[in-house]
Amino acid sequence: MKNFIARTFALLSLITIAASVSVRTPALTAAELPANVEKVESLGGITQYRLKSNGMPIYLKPDHAAPVFTFMVVYHVGSRNEAPGNTGSAHLLEHMIFNKSTENFGRARGHKTFQEVLYEAGADFSSTNMTTWYDRMNGYSTLPSDKLELAMKIEADRLARGLILDEERLSEMSVVRNEYEIGENNPYRALYNAVIGTAIVAHPYHWSTIGYRSDIEGVTTEKLREHYRNFFHPDNAQAILVGDFDTAQALAMFDREFGSFPRSENPIPKVITVEPPQQGERRTIVRRPGSIRIVAVAWMRPHSLHPDFIPIEVLTTVLGDGVSSRLYKALVETRLATDVNALNFTLRDPFPLYLVATVAEGSDHQKVEEALKTTVSDIAANGITEAELQRAKEQIEVSVIRRRDGTYPFASDLGEAVASADWKWFIGYVDAVRNVKIEDVQRVAATYLVPDGATVGWFVPADASKKPAPSQIAGAESQSADARRTAQPVMTTKREQAVSKRASGSFASRTVRKVLENGLIVDVVENRAVPTVAVRGIVFAGDSTAAAGNAAVPRLTAMMLQRGTKTKTKQQMADLIEGRGANLSIATNLFDAQIAASGLSRDLPTILEVLADQLRNPSFPEEELVKAKGEMKNDVLRAAESTGERAVERLTQLVYPPNHPYRAHGSAVLTAAIEAATVEDLARFHAQRYGAQATILAIVGDVDAAKTIALVERLFGGFPKGSRPALETERAVVAQTATKESFECPGKRT
């Protein structure tokens, strides 16, 4: 849950930076445009055009940093446009036109599927997808520059040529139902849906995007066709093209593929329901089998275009972003909670600001609820400091700049803007944030986060042996656990992974490698497209390197590196990183400790200075180890609640012999190891595993390779050499006969 909350999307305002470092595309005159295309206006490096025949707009953003593009079509239809009886229809419809047949793609007419033609064109599942959320559905492809016509043909077929066949609905329904059940098994999503469904009683945001199970199973094919006929028209869709393309050719293709579609013959159905005012605190409890305890508090706030929305964005950052945030200090530092986050989605209609915390061992629901409310009421009564305001603005602005690195992230954020706000709001977002004052933040807290407007939710672990009555089960299903991701849409949103050669040469030829005298390896790649930098690294100190009986030590060691060094406290390091809007994390997987950092390129020296201090000089403060243990325990309990995690755990136990490093320990063993770990154990492990020869760093971004390597040599040259661990293990002996085993997870849905 450390990264449970991400902003719905970070919006860009410094749009012209990338254009200034790439080849500019000359603006077309009216005479050069296709006859059916008209230019609307240009702003911040984006130009809006429109088809005269049907009014469908397209937003063009040239970016020639790499020979790839992202083409996206955003449809103004989501779960907001549904009603009881057909909840989840937009999401199920999305599956039908993504995986199934249209006139020119799919098995029904004897054609190749979308996936087949895209893979042949150089795409993978991560760079072509469809997603659905409250306000919209979208379809997109990220492909090499010479495949733009294919991408447009695909989206044109999705827009107006879907077949929506009954035999294909039946198979896809079972896939969606499985997604629903996965969501139902997640306590955080279950609580989120219960709280949102309690806070919103009339508006269609009441239900989750995936819908109710009965509607998923019961909706007819004809109802889906009706939904398709109502909303899939060029005058209810907007196209976005970002990347390496020729403007004249792109507009000609767009006209050719989309210009012949007529406008909707009937008015597009509108959402007319307005959520009535809340007249007192509301409460909900989700009581299910489980081990972790969760508290959430939510308050309704205005829609994204309301003038108070941007101050609420700043308030959300002050409350929940990083170690310096109000909620972290009030709940995690005091050991009331093991994590706490704030979520503020950008949506077309009013929606709750959502705070959520995981209750720590020794604490309880009531104490956490009171701390959440007290923190909010203190801001409403006394405001925030100038330092908090400036830190929040910096965090927001830097996150915006970081997210423009790539054609898909840019197109995705712009798509969310046109769905839930508008494209000019997208461009002006950072300027609006810069204009927020201290009194604005206090005013919105005092106006919207009031006691009578709160909706409180508790997730309370229940005895798995006590099953609810059938009526209670039906009620729980009506709550519906949305597959909603925190910073991303309900469906798994994929990041662009197009890999290609750039005009300046192959990736390998652009990589500068240096092996320091102590053995540390550093790779640097210059990329001037955006003024950001990313640092990734590994230290061969993963969970599999733990000594017998110390299963928790590698992970606890990685957690503690950021909680104090011999020169800086945890707060001082947080001030250095978060105060610049950057981020830095160290976490383990089976094989290694993984380093991840990003920020503006100007802040690379600070990022590397803090990282070097953490890797070389951890102090392992005892009071921080107590907190880290509590957080890790809750993480272990969370994993034990996941049917998928449990299945993988058991699979490794069937495959690998006892004491094999790849064999999962199980929650009981890990919990005992957490309890037993000492500061001395962590210090000993750090001395053994964290050395230069076991460390590799990769730095990519708007940097000078020679200067960056010199900086790494200065900061890491004194890192003790150490040795790279020899991960020599016995080959697992697998039974020659097939093995099948099942086990019960009481209270989980299958």
XYZ file of C-alpha atoms in Angstrom:
750
model
C 0.000 0.000 0.000
C 2.972 2.336 0.036
C 2.077 3.374 -3.499
C -1.663 2.683 -3.231
C -2.574 6.252 -4.185
C -1.481 7.999 -7.290
C -3.110 11.119 -8.643
C -5.731 10.390 -11.302
C -3.344 11.971 -13.749
C -0.625 14.602 -13.629
C -1.305 17.322 -16.185
C 1.263 19.106 -18.265
C 1.794 22.813 -18.731
C 5.425 23.136 -19.801
C 4.406 21.650 -23.132
C 6.899 23.459 -25.353
C 10.037 21.930 -23.805
C 9.925 18.683 -25.798
C 9.082 20.502 -29.010
C 12.127 22.706 -28.593
C 14.498 19.755 -28.588
C 12.879 17.757 -31.390
C 12.220 18.413 -35.048
C 9.379 20.881 -35.428
C 6.508 20.110 -37.783
C 5.597 23.221 -39.803
C 2.042 24.429 -39.304
C -0.230 23.733 -42.267
C -2.055 26.513 -44.024
C -5.780 26.189 -44.666
C -5.047 25.404 -48.317
C -2.806 22.491 -47.333
C -5.440 20.833 -45.155
C -7.684 18.074 -46.520
C -10.974 19.540 -47.702
C -12.903 17.896 -44.842
C -10.491 19.047 -42.107
C -10.404 22.416 -40.389
C -7.959 23.784 -37.855
C -9.586 24.922 -34.617
C -6.686 26.347 -32.591
C -3.196 25.707 -31.217
C -2.081 26.058 -27.623
C 0.914 24.826 -25.656
C 2.319 22.661 -28.462
C -1.018 20.925 -29.165
C -3.132 21.700 -32.221
C -6.812 20.853 -32.442
C -8.334 19.953 -35.813
C -11.892 18.888 -36.615
C -13.675 16.932 -39.338
C -16.253 19.154 -40.995
C -18.507 16.248 -41.917
C -19.191 14.954 -38.423
C -17.445 17.274 -35.953
C -14.963 14.688 -34.605
C -11.883 16.473 -33.194
C -8.282 15.289 -33.203
C -5.459 16.715 -31.086
C -1.975 16.525 -32.579
C 1.191 16.721 -30.499
C 4.382 16.136 -32.527
C 7.268 14.491 -30.674
C 10.127 13.245 -32.851
C 12.357 12.029 -30.010
C 11.767 8.429 -31.144
C 10.124 6.908 -34.258
C 6.946 5.840 -32.483
C 3.480 7.278 -31.945
C 0.418 6.704 -29.780
C -3.002 7.031 -31.409
C -5.967 7.098 -29.043
C -9.718 7.574 -29.380
C -11.641 8.668 -26.281
C -15.364 7.852 -26.116
C -17.600 9.825 -23.772
C -19.206 6.761 -22.258
C -18.332 5.048 -18.993
C -20.081 3.717 -15.904
C -21.422 7.270 -15.445
C -23.704 6.548 -18.418
C -25.321 3.407 -17.001
C -28.294 2.571 -14.798
C -29.274 -0.330 -12.520
C -29.817 -3.338 -14.746
C -26.962 -2.576 -17.095
C -24.153 -1.540 -14.764
C -20.828 -2.627 -16.191
C -22.148 -2.459 -19.760
C -19.508 0.022 -20.911
C -16.772 -2.220 -19.535
C -18.229 -5.393 -21.052
C -18.727 -3.549 -24.345
C -15.074 -2.512 -24.225
C -14.117 -6.191 -24.013
C -16.312 -6.949 -27.010
C -14.658 -4.428 -29.308
C -11.162 -5.064 -28.001
C -11.029 -8.862 -28.021
C -13.820 -9.802 -30.398
C -15.069 -9.117 -33.919
C -15.757 -6.079 -36.081
C -16.410 -5.909 -39.800
C -12.717 -5.989 -40.712
C -11.093 -7.745 -37.734
C -11.805 -10.902 -35.731
C -12.789 -14.504 -36.343
C -16.490 -13.954 -37.096
C -15.793 -12.637 -40.615
C -12.680 -14.718 -41.181
C -10.173 -11.939 -40.422
C -7.173 -11.730 -38.152
C -7.852 -10.412 -34.669
C -6.776 -6.967 -33.481
C -4.065 -8.580 -31.403
C -2.650 -10.583 -34.309
C -2.293 -7.639 -36.665
C -0.867 -5.449 -33.920
C 1.727 -8.000 -32.889
C 2.747 -8.385 -36.514
C 3.148 -4.601 -36.657
C 5.563 -4.577 -33.707
C 3.182 -3.969 -30.793
C 2.609 -6.023 -27.683
C -0.223 -6.169 -25.187
C 1.405 -3.398 -23.173
C 1.229 -0.898 -26.021
C -2.262 -1.560 -27.333
C -5.329 -1.772 -25.156
C -8.756 -0.457 -24.277
C -9.768 0.807 -20.842
C -12.977 1.994 -19.215
C -13.603 4.240 -16.245
C -16.339 6.420 -14.770
C -16.377 9.123 -17.483
C -14.954 7.404 -20.545
C -13.754 4.486 -22.576
C -10.650 4.646 -24.743
C -8.782 2.570 -27.276
C -5.156 3.122 -28.231
C -2.089 1.726 -29.950
C 1.590 2.595 -29.652
C 3.438 1.555 -32.785
C 6.407 2.399 -35.039
C 5.906 5.550 -37.078
C 5.135 3.777 -40.348
C 2.117 1.946 -38.872
C -0.153 4.952 -38.281
C -2.673 3.956 -40.936
C -3.128 0.549 -39.288
C -3.750 2.165 -35.899
C -6.417 4.449 -37.389
C -8.121 1.571 -39.223
C -8.346 -0.367 -35.966
C -9.898 2.500 -34.003
C -12.269 3.297 -36.874
C -13.593 -0.267 -36.798
C -14.029 -0.048 -33.030
C -15.909 3.217 -33.380
C -18.576 2.150 -35.859
C -18.185 -1.439 -37.076
C -18.438 -3.612 -33.968
C -20.517 -6.752 -34.549
C -21.433 -7.422 -30.863
C -22.281 -11.111 -31.335
C -24.080 -13.187 -28.723
C -21.661 -16.121 -28.887
C -18.744 -13.765 -28.295
C -20.512 -12.007 -25.404
C -20.886 -15.279 -23.495
C -17.171 -16.050 -23.482
C -16.189 -12.476 -22.669
C -18.744 -12.265 -19.854
C -16.905 -15.011 -17.974
C -13.645 -13.045 -18.298
C -15.277 -9.909 -16.871
C -16.902 -11.897 -14.079
C -13.470 -13.201 -13.131
C -12.181 -9.613 -12.959
C -15.096 -8.766 -10.699
C -14.275 -11.645 -8.345
C -10.596 -10.664 -8.203
C -11.682 -7.189 -7.127
C -14.067 -8.580 -4.541
C -11.192 -10.435 -2.888
C -9.202 -7.250 -2.297
C -10.147 -5.650 1.041
C -9.012 -2.165 -0.034
C -11.170 -2.239 -3.137
C -14.077 -3.710 -1.207
C -13.890 -0.887 1.333
C -13.389 1.738 -1.384
C -16.559 0.617 -3.152
C -18.548 0.471 0.063
C -17.487 4.010 1.029
C -18.102 5.479 -2.442
C -21.454 3.702 -2.629
C -22.398 5.174 0.754
C -21.188 8.688 -0.015
C -22.957 8.787 -3.412
C -26.556 7.602 -3.291
C -28.186 8.969 -6.462
C -25.556 9.714 -9.092
C -24.305 6.779 -11.239
C -20.835 7.134 -9.715
C -22.525 5.114 -6.947
C -21.501 1.812 -8.562
C -18.085 0.741 -9.723
C -17.055 0.642 -13.360
C -17.012 -3.140 -13.461
C -20.661 -3.187 -12.351
C -22.729 -5.586 -10.276
C -22.251 -9.299 -10.774
C -25.926 -9.881 -11.563
C -25.779 -7.251 -14.317
C -22.533 -8.666 -15.733
C -24.151 -12.086 -15.987
C -27.626 -10.918 -16.970
C -27.163 -8.128 -19.512
C -28.352 -9.182 -22.953
C -26.454 -8.890 -26.194
C -29.176 -6.617 -27.546
C -28.732 -4.288 -24.553
C -25.015 -4.065 -25.332
C -25.820 -3.315 -28.984
C -28.187 -0.569 -27.829
C -25.430 0.899 -25.659
C -23.103 0.784 -28.651
C -25.677 2.507 -30.909
C -26.329 5.216 -28.308
C -22.758 6.297 -27.642
C -20.376 5.230 -30.412
C -20.512 8.122 -32.836
C -17.844 10.541 -34.102
C -19.579 13.466 -32.378
C -19.216 11.619 -29.039
C -15.525 10.766 -29.484
C -12.212 12.588 -29.648
C -8.924 11.421 -31.160
C -5.388 12.094 -29.916
C -2.140 11.567 -31.821
C 1.216 12.020 -30.070
C 4.635 11.177 -31.468
C 6.573 10.933 -34.697
C 4.275 11.702 -37.670
C 3.834 14.011 -40.644
C 0.917 16.343 -39.959
C -0.438 16.469 -43.511
C -0.301 12.703 -43.931
C -1.832 12.093 -40.494
C -4.784 14.408 -41.168
C -5.380 12.836 -44.584
C -5.465 9.370 -42.954
C -7.775 10.633 -40.223
C -10.198 12.054 -42.790
C -10.053 8.881 -44.871
C -10.757 6.559 -41.938
C -13.214 8.648 -39.859
C -14.646 11.293 -42.203
C -17.379 9.099 -43.696
C -19.009 8.263 -40.362
C -22.239 10.252 -39.876
C -23.145 12.175 -36.762
C -25.527 10.496 -34.366
C -29.090 10.645 -35.631
C -30.362 11.048 -32.068
C -29.088 13.202 -29.193
C -26.402 11.446 -27.130
C -28.057 10.465 -23.793
C -27.057 12.864 -21.030
C -26.553 12.290 -17.319
C -29.112 14.500 -15.578
C -28.935 13.189 -11.995
C -27.373 15.584 -9.494
C -26.203 14.113 -6.197
C -28.303 15.627 -3.357
C -26.485 17.329 -0.465
C -25.361 15.110 2.385
C -27.090 15.942 5.659
C -25.003 14.191 8.267
C -22.137 11.765 8.681
C -22.598 8.392 7.018
C -20.909 5.151 8.065
C -20.369 1.736 6.538
C -18.634 -1.424 7.721
C -17.269 -4.189 5.518
C -16.908 -7.299 7.643
C -15.168 -10.138 5.840
C -12.624 -12.840 6.614
C -9.199 -11.295 6.702
C -6.285 -10.166 8.816
C -5.793 -6.465 8.142
C -7.858 -3.578 9.433
C -8.531 -0.500 7.320
C -10.155 2.887 7.901
C -11.308 5.259 5.167
C -12.896 8.694 5.428
C -14.302 10.546 2.412
C -15.847 13.940 1.728
C -17.686 15.050 -1.418
C -15.922 17.799 -3.354
C -16.681 19.601 -6.641
C -16.102 18.456 -10.220
C -12.797 19.006 -12.032
C -13.738 22.307 -13.729
C -14.920 23.938 -10.495
C -12.538 26.722 -9.346
C -12.059 24.971 -5.978
C -10.798 21.743 -7.526
C -7.197 22.872 -7.970
C -6.838 24.070 -4.346
C -8.201 20.646 -3.340
C -5.432 19.051 -5.427
C -2.887 21.008 -3.394
C -4.664 20.051 -0.168
C -4.537 16.377 -1.189
C -0.783 16.626 -1.731
C -0.238 18.321 1.637
C -2.284 15.602 3.303
C -0.944 12.479 1.697
C 2.192 12.789 -0.433
C 5.348 11.474 1.193
C 7.037 11.331 4.569
C 6.573 15.082 5.005
C 2.796 14.920 4.585
C 0.397 15.720 7.410
C -1.185 12.270 7.472
C 2.125 10.405 7.506
C 3.311 12.429 10.479
C -0.003 12.113 12.320
C -0.579 8.386 11.800
C 2.511 6.495 10.619
C 5.073 8.331 12.751
C 2.855 7.834 15.799
C 2.397 4.123 14.965
C -1.377 4.400 14.691
C -1.201 3.203 11.066
C 1.356 1.454 8.883
C 0.460 3.500 5.811
C -1.901 6.292 4.859
C -2.830 7.874 1.566
C -5.055 10.503 -0.011
C -6.869 10.152 -3.328
C -8.499 12.887 -5.393
C -9.818 11.758 -8.773
C -10.360 14.198 -11.605
C -13.935 13.585 -12.760
C -16.673 15.418 -14.630
C -19.119 15.425 -11.691
C -18.625 15.788 -7.908
C -16.841 12.867 -6.266
C -15.339 12.122 -2.834
C -11.852 13.035 -1.685
C -10.767 9.713 -0.181
C -8.362 9.122 2.732
C -7.376 5.561 3.658
C -5.112 4.080 6.333
C -4.094 0.586 7.413
C -4.429 0.127 11.181
C -1.170 -0.754 12.928
C -0.745 -3.498 15.484
C -1.603 -2.099 18.910
C -3.869 0.563 17.411
C -7.556 0.364 16.557
C -10.118 1.655 14.063
C -11.406 4.415 16.304
C -7.987 5.910 16.987
C -7.127 5.941 13.284
C -10.468 7.486 12.351
C -10.040 10.220 14.944
C -6.500 10.960 13.752
C -7.653 11.254 10.131
C -10.442 13.641 11.083
C -8.281 15.668 13.465
C -5.607 16.185 10.821
C -8.175 17.473 8.351
C -9.952 19.690 10.872
C -6.631 21.227 11.939
C -6.005 22.416 8.382
C -9.557 23.732 8.156
C -9.086 25.666 11.403
C -5.454 26.752 11.188
C -4.382 26.385 7.568
C -1.017 25.165 6.294
C 2.464 26.641 6.340
C 4.212 28.405 3.483
C 6.754 25.568 3.399
C 3.979 22.994 2.988
C 2.395 25.015 0.208
C 5.624 25.402 -1.732
C 6.555 21.749 -1.266
C 3.150 20.631 -2.556
C 3.401 22.896 -5.598
C 6.864 21.577 -6.360
C 5.728 17.966 -5.983
C 2.806 18.500 -8.344
C 4.789 20.402 -10.947
C 7.649 17.921 -11.073
C 5.260 14.972 -11.284
C 3.628 16.695 -14.246
C 6.925 17.129 -16.066
C 7.995 13.550 -15.368
C 4.808 12.185 -16.884
C 5.435 13.712 -20.279
C 8.285 11.306 -20.961
C 6.836 9.137 -23.739
C 4.034 9.189 -26.255
C 1.637 6.960 -24.311
C 1.857 8.800 -20.945
C 1.237 12.095 -22.723
C -1.679 10.738 -24.757
C -3.147 9.008 -21.700
C -3.118 12.151 -19.563
C -4.528 14.285 -22.364
C -7.211 11.638 -22.888
C -8.240 11.787 -19.239
C -8.416 15.562 -19.518
C -10.702 15.620 -22.550
C -12.913 12.996 -20.873
C -13.238 14.595 -17.448
C -12.347 18.263 -17.966
C -11.051 19.689 -21.272
C -7.769 19.963 -23.131
C -7.128 23.606 -22.220
C -7.508 22.724 -18.536
C -4.847 20.091 -19.190
C -2.460 22.773 -20.463
C -3.204 25.302 -17.727
C -3.105 22.877 -14.802
C 0.363 23.752 -13.468
C -0.204 27.494 -13.804
C -3.429 27.061 -11.837
C -1.536 25.151 -9.137
C 1.095 27.883 -8.958
C -1.641 30.451 -8.275
C -3.036 28.614 -5.229
C -2.572 30.505 -1.959
C -2.469 29.347 1.649
C -5.901 30.806 2.282
C -7.316 28.863 -0.690
C -6.220 25.562 0.833
C -7.674 26.427 4.228
C -10.899 27.647 2.631
C -11.577 24.448 0.667
C -10.763 22.313 3.709
C -13.192 24.320 5.829
C -15.852 24.319 3.084
C -15.909 20.680 1.997
C -14.197 18.574 4.665
C -16.806 19.187 7.354
C -18.027 16.697 9.993
C -21.548 16.402 8.570
C -20.136 15.713 5.111
C -17.915 12.800 6.122
C -18.472 9.198 5.071
C -16.540 6.744 7.242
C -15.746 3.153 6.352
C -14.125 0.398 8.361
C -12.861 -2.915 7.046
C -13.202 -5.316 9.975
C -11.757 -8.849 9.737
C -14.412 -11.455 10.423
C -14.399 -15.100 11.413
C -14.256 -17.040 8.143
C -16.287 -19.897 9.655
C -19.329 -17.650 10.072
C -20.746 -17.319 6.593
C -23.318 -14.572 5.930
C -26.883 -15.454 5.064
C -27.832 -15.456 1.343
C -29.505 -12.055 1.640
C -26.318 -10.655 3.137
C -24.267 -12.162 0.336
C -26.496 -10.488 -2.233
C -26.110 -7.218 -0.393
C -22.361 -7.555 -0.425
C -22.434 -8.186 -4.161
C -24.488 -5.069 -4.663
C -21.613 -3.172 -3.102
C -19.372 -4.488 -5.954
C -15.603 -4.288 -5.690
C -14.383 -2.276 -8.625
C -11.114 -3.186 -10.274
C -10.329 0.520 -10.070
C -6.629 1.197 -9.861
C -5.398 4.260 -8.016
C -3.775 6.470 -10.434
C -4.905 4.409 -13.361
C -8.265 3.355 -14.873
C -10.241 0.288 -13.810
C -8.804 -1.933 -16.507
C -5.110 -2.553 -16.269
C -3.627 0.433 -18.005
C -0.440 -0.504 -19.875
C 2.581 1.717 -20.263
C 4.279 2.281 -23.573
C 7.041 -0.226 -24.201
C 7.891 0.451 -27.827
C 11.614 -0.126 -28.254
C 13.288 1.003 -31.461
C 16.391 2.536 -32.917
C 16.591 6.285 -32.983
C 18.154 8.391 -35.704
C 21.185 8.981 -33.482
C 22.023 5.263 -33.446
C 21.129 2.072 -31.629
C 20.358 1.961 -27.940
C 23.656 0.201 -27.238
C 25.645 2.850 -29.090
C 24.032 5.581 -26.999
C 24.818 3.862 -23.697
C 27.951 4.991 -21.859
C 29.205 2.388 -19.386
C 31.755 2.846 -16.643
C 33.045 0.261 -14.167
C 34.447 2.072 -11.149
C 37.656 0.881 -9.506
C 35.628 -0.645 -6.693
C 33.543 -2.656 -9.174
C 30.321 -0.623 -9.213
C 28.809 -0.507 -12.716
C 27.054 2.612 -14.028
C 25.279 2.977 -17.409
C 24.188 6.403 -18.676
C 21.902 7.192 -21.619
C 21.348 10.792 -22.683
C 17.761 11.658 -23.667
C 17.148 15.371 -24.136
C 13.454 15.155 -24.965
C 12.247 16.075 -21.478
C 14.128 17.845 -18.612
C 13.823 14.807 -16.346
C 16.042 11.993 -15.174
C 15.361 8.453 -14.028
C 17.677 6.346 -11.904
C 17.302 2.593 -11.623
C 19.627 0.267 -9.800
C 20.017 -3.148 -8.293
C 22.022 -4.465 -5.382
C 22.323 -8.232 -5.162
C 20.720 -8.302 -1.744
C 17.284 -9.767 -2.468
C 15.122 -11.976 -0.314
C 16.783 -15.157 -1.610
C 20.113 -14.065 -0.086
C 18.802 -14.295 3.469
C 20.598 -16.538 5.880
C 18.681 -19.468 7.355
C 16.229 -18.241 9.973
C 16.490 -14.595 8.857
C 13.890 -14.532 6.080
C 12.743 -10.989 6.892
C 16.202 -9.387 7.108
C 16.795 -8.467 3.426
C 13.487 -6.642 3.116
C 13.761 -4.928 6.493
C 17.289 -3.803 5.615
C 16.081 -2.196 2.378
C 13.212 -0.515 4.223
C 15.565 0.883 6.860
C 18.045 2.438 4.413
C 15.671 5.369 3.964
C 14.894 5.808 7.652
C 18.088 7.389 8.842
C 21.808 7.548 8.081
C 24.826 8.591 10.099
C 24.488 12.096 8.649
C 20.728 12.634 8.136
C 17.410 11.765 9.722
C 14.525 10.295 7.766
C 12.831 13.688 7.736
C 15.925 15.497 6.497
C 16.241 13.061 3.591
C 12.544 13.426 2.824
C 12.862 17.201 2.812
C 15.697 16.978 0.289
C 13.860 14.603 -2.056
C 10.178 15.481 -1.623
C 10.929 19.186 -1.384
C 12.119 19.011 -4.999
C 9.174 16.925 -6.132
C 11.483 13.968 -6.750
C 11.092 10.417 -5.480
C 13.456 7.713 -4.297
C 12.686 4.195 -3.117
C 14.530 0.963 -2.323
C 12.651 -2.324 -2.141
C 13.506 -6.001 -2.466
C 12.297 -8.788 -4.674
C 13.461 -12.392 -4.697
C 16.821 -11.637 -6.292
C 17.883 -8.104 -5.450
C 17.198 -4.784 -3.807
C 15.808 -2.464 -6.459
C 16.511 1.258 -6.526
C 14.059 3.588 -8.266
C 14.336 7.373 -8.382
C 13.179 10.143 -10.679
C 12.999 13.916 -10.764
C 14.065 16.912 -12.749
C 17.515 16.561 -14.293
C 18.689 19.590 -12.312
C 18.112 17.581 -9.130
C 20.214 14.544 -10.084
C 23.111 15.553 -7.788
C 20.789 15.719 -4.786
C 19.131 12.396 -5.654
C 22.483 10.624 -5.990
C 23.890 12.250 -2.845
C 20.963 11.007 -0.776
C 21.100 7.556 -2.404
C 24.836 7.221 -1.767
C 24.340 8.201 1.866
C 21.567 5.623 2.263
C 23.554 2.799 0.679
C 26.820 3.564 2.468
C 25.869 4.959 5.886
C 22.585 3.572 7.264
C 22.195 4.036 11.016
C 19.302 1.580 11.584
C 17.544 3.559 14.355
C 15.752 1.244 16.740
C 12.529 3.280 16.840
C 12.288 3.171 13.052
C 12.810 -0.590 13.012
C 9.743 -0.982 15.204
C 7.686 0.941 12.632
C 9.200 -0.941 9.708
C 8.340 -4.250 11.344
C 4.720 -3.195 11.760
C 4.513 -2.134 8.124
C 6.064 -5.357 6.878
C 3.714 -7.459 9.014
C 0.717 -5.779 7.442
C 2.212 -6.314 3.992
C 2.617 -10.018 4.760
C -0.976 -10.207 5.966
C -2.164 -8.405 2.830
C -0.355 -10.934 0.644
C -1.916 -13.782 2.617
C -5.347 -12.355 1.766
C -4.701 -12.638 -1.977
C -5.786 -15.895 -3.581
C -3.242 -15.347 -6.346
C -0.388 -14.797 -3.898
C -1.421 -17.869 -1.937
C -1.501 -19.999 -5.083
C 1.983 -18.899 -6.173
C 3.294 -19.442 -2.656
C 1.975 -22.991 -2.587
C 3.282 -23.673 -6.086
C 6.845 -22.813 -5.027
C 6.472 -25.077 -2.027
C 5.483 -27.948 -4.301
C 8.332 -27.309 -6.742
C 11.286 -26.370 -4.522
C 12.677 -28.434 -1.638
C 12.874 -27.099 1.927
C 15.537 -24.411 2.493
C 15.708 -23.634 -1.229
C 15.922 -19.819 -1.632
C 13.140 -19.791 -4.213
C 10.678 -21.594 -1.937
C 8.137 -19.240 -0.364
C 8.231 -19.171 3.419
C 4.578 -18.499 4.140
C 3.049 -15.848 6.377
C 3.636 -17.658 9.671
C 7.376 -18.067 9.055
C 7.763 -14.504 7.804
C 5.862 -13.042 10.740
C 8.090 -14.904 13.190
C 11.187 -13.753 11.299
C 10.008 -10.150 11.457
C 9.591 -10.398 15.207
C 13.032 -11.930 15.648
C 15.025 -9.503 13.461
C 17.326 -7.115 15.304
C 19.295 -4.008 14.418
C 22.441 -6.130 14.639
C 21.026 -8.598 12.096
C 20.319 -5.772 9.643
C 23.722 -4.144 10.111
C 25.442 -7.490 9.577
C 23.446 -8.204 6.421
C 24.161 -4.713 5.085
C 27.901 -5.157 5.631
C 27.827 -8.508 3.847
C 25.593 -7.701 0.881
C 25.718 -3.970 0.158
C 28.986 -3.464 -1.668
C 30.118 -1.832 -4.879
C 30.696 -5.112 -6.713
C 27.086 -6.068 -6.056
C 25.665 -2.749 -7.316
C 24.597 -1.617 -10.797
C 23.178 1.833 -11.547
C 21.435 3.030 -14.732
C 20.777 6.743 -15.287
C 18.675 7.971 -18.215
C 17.484 11.451 -19.058
C 18.448 15.014 -19.810
C 21.997 14.649 -18.506
C 25.582 14.888 -19.678
C 27.049 11.376 -19.596
C 30.611 12.392 -18.738
C 29.541 14.713 -15.928
C 27.102 12.133 -14.582
C 29.770 9.428 -14.432
C 32.130 11.846 -12.708
C 29.398 12.562 -10.158
C 28.846 8.840 -9.537
C 32.596 8.323 -9.104
C 32.762 11.112 -6.544
C 29.786 9.852 -4.523
C 30.230 6.080 -4.824
C 33.977 5.750 -5.332
C 34.452 5.174 -1.600
C 31.728 2.517 -1.423
C 33.386 -0.619 0.037
C 34.138 -3.128 -2.668
C 32.476 -6.104 -1.052
C 31.650 -9.084 -3.211
C 28.838 -10.201 -5.451
C 27.013 -13.147 -3.834
C 27.339 -16.486 -5.569
C 23.767 -17.679 -5.859
C 24.546 -21.344 -6.164
C 21.624 -23.543 -5.234
C 20.657 -27.111 -5.821
C 18.481 -27.660 -8.850
C 14.957 -28.313 -7.691
C 13.852 -31.913 -8.040
C 10.400 -31.915 -9.568
C 8.170 -34.955 -9.400
C 7.866 -36.729 -12.741
C 4.133 -37.129 -12.314
C 1.698 -34.270 -12.521
C 0.587 -32.771 -9.219
C -2.649 -30.958 -8.590
C -3.535 -29.489 -5.230
C -6.297 -27.207 -4.060
C -6.863 -25.442 -0.773
C -9.609 -23.312 0.706
C -9.457 -19.575 1.285
C -12.512 -18.982 3.477
C -14.486 -15.898 2.568
C -12.843 -15.454 -0.846
C -14.864 -15.507 -4.041
C -13.906 -17.715 -6.957
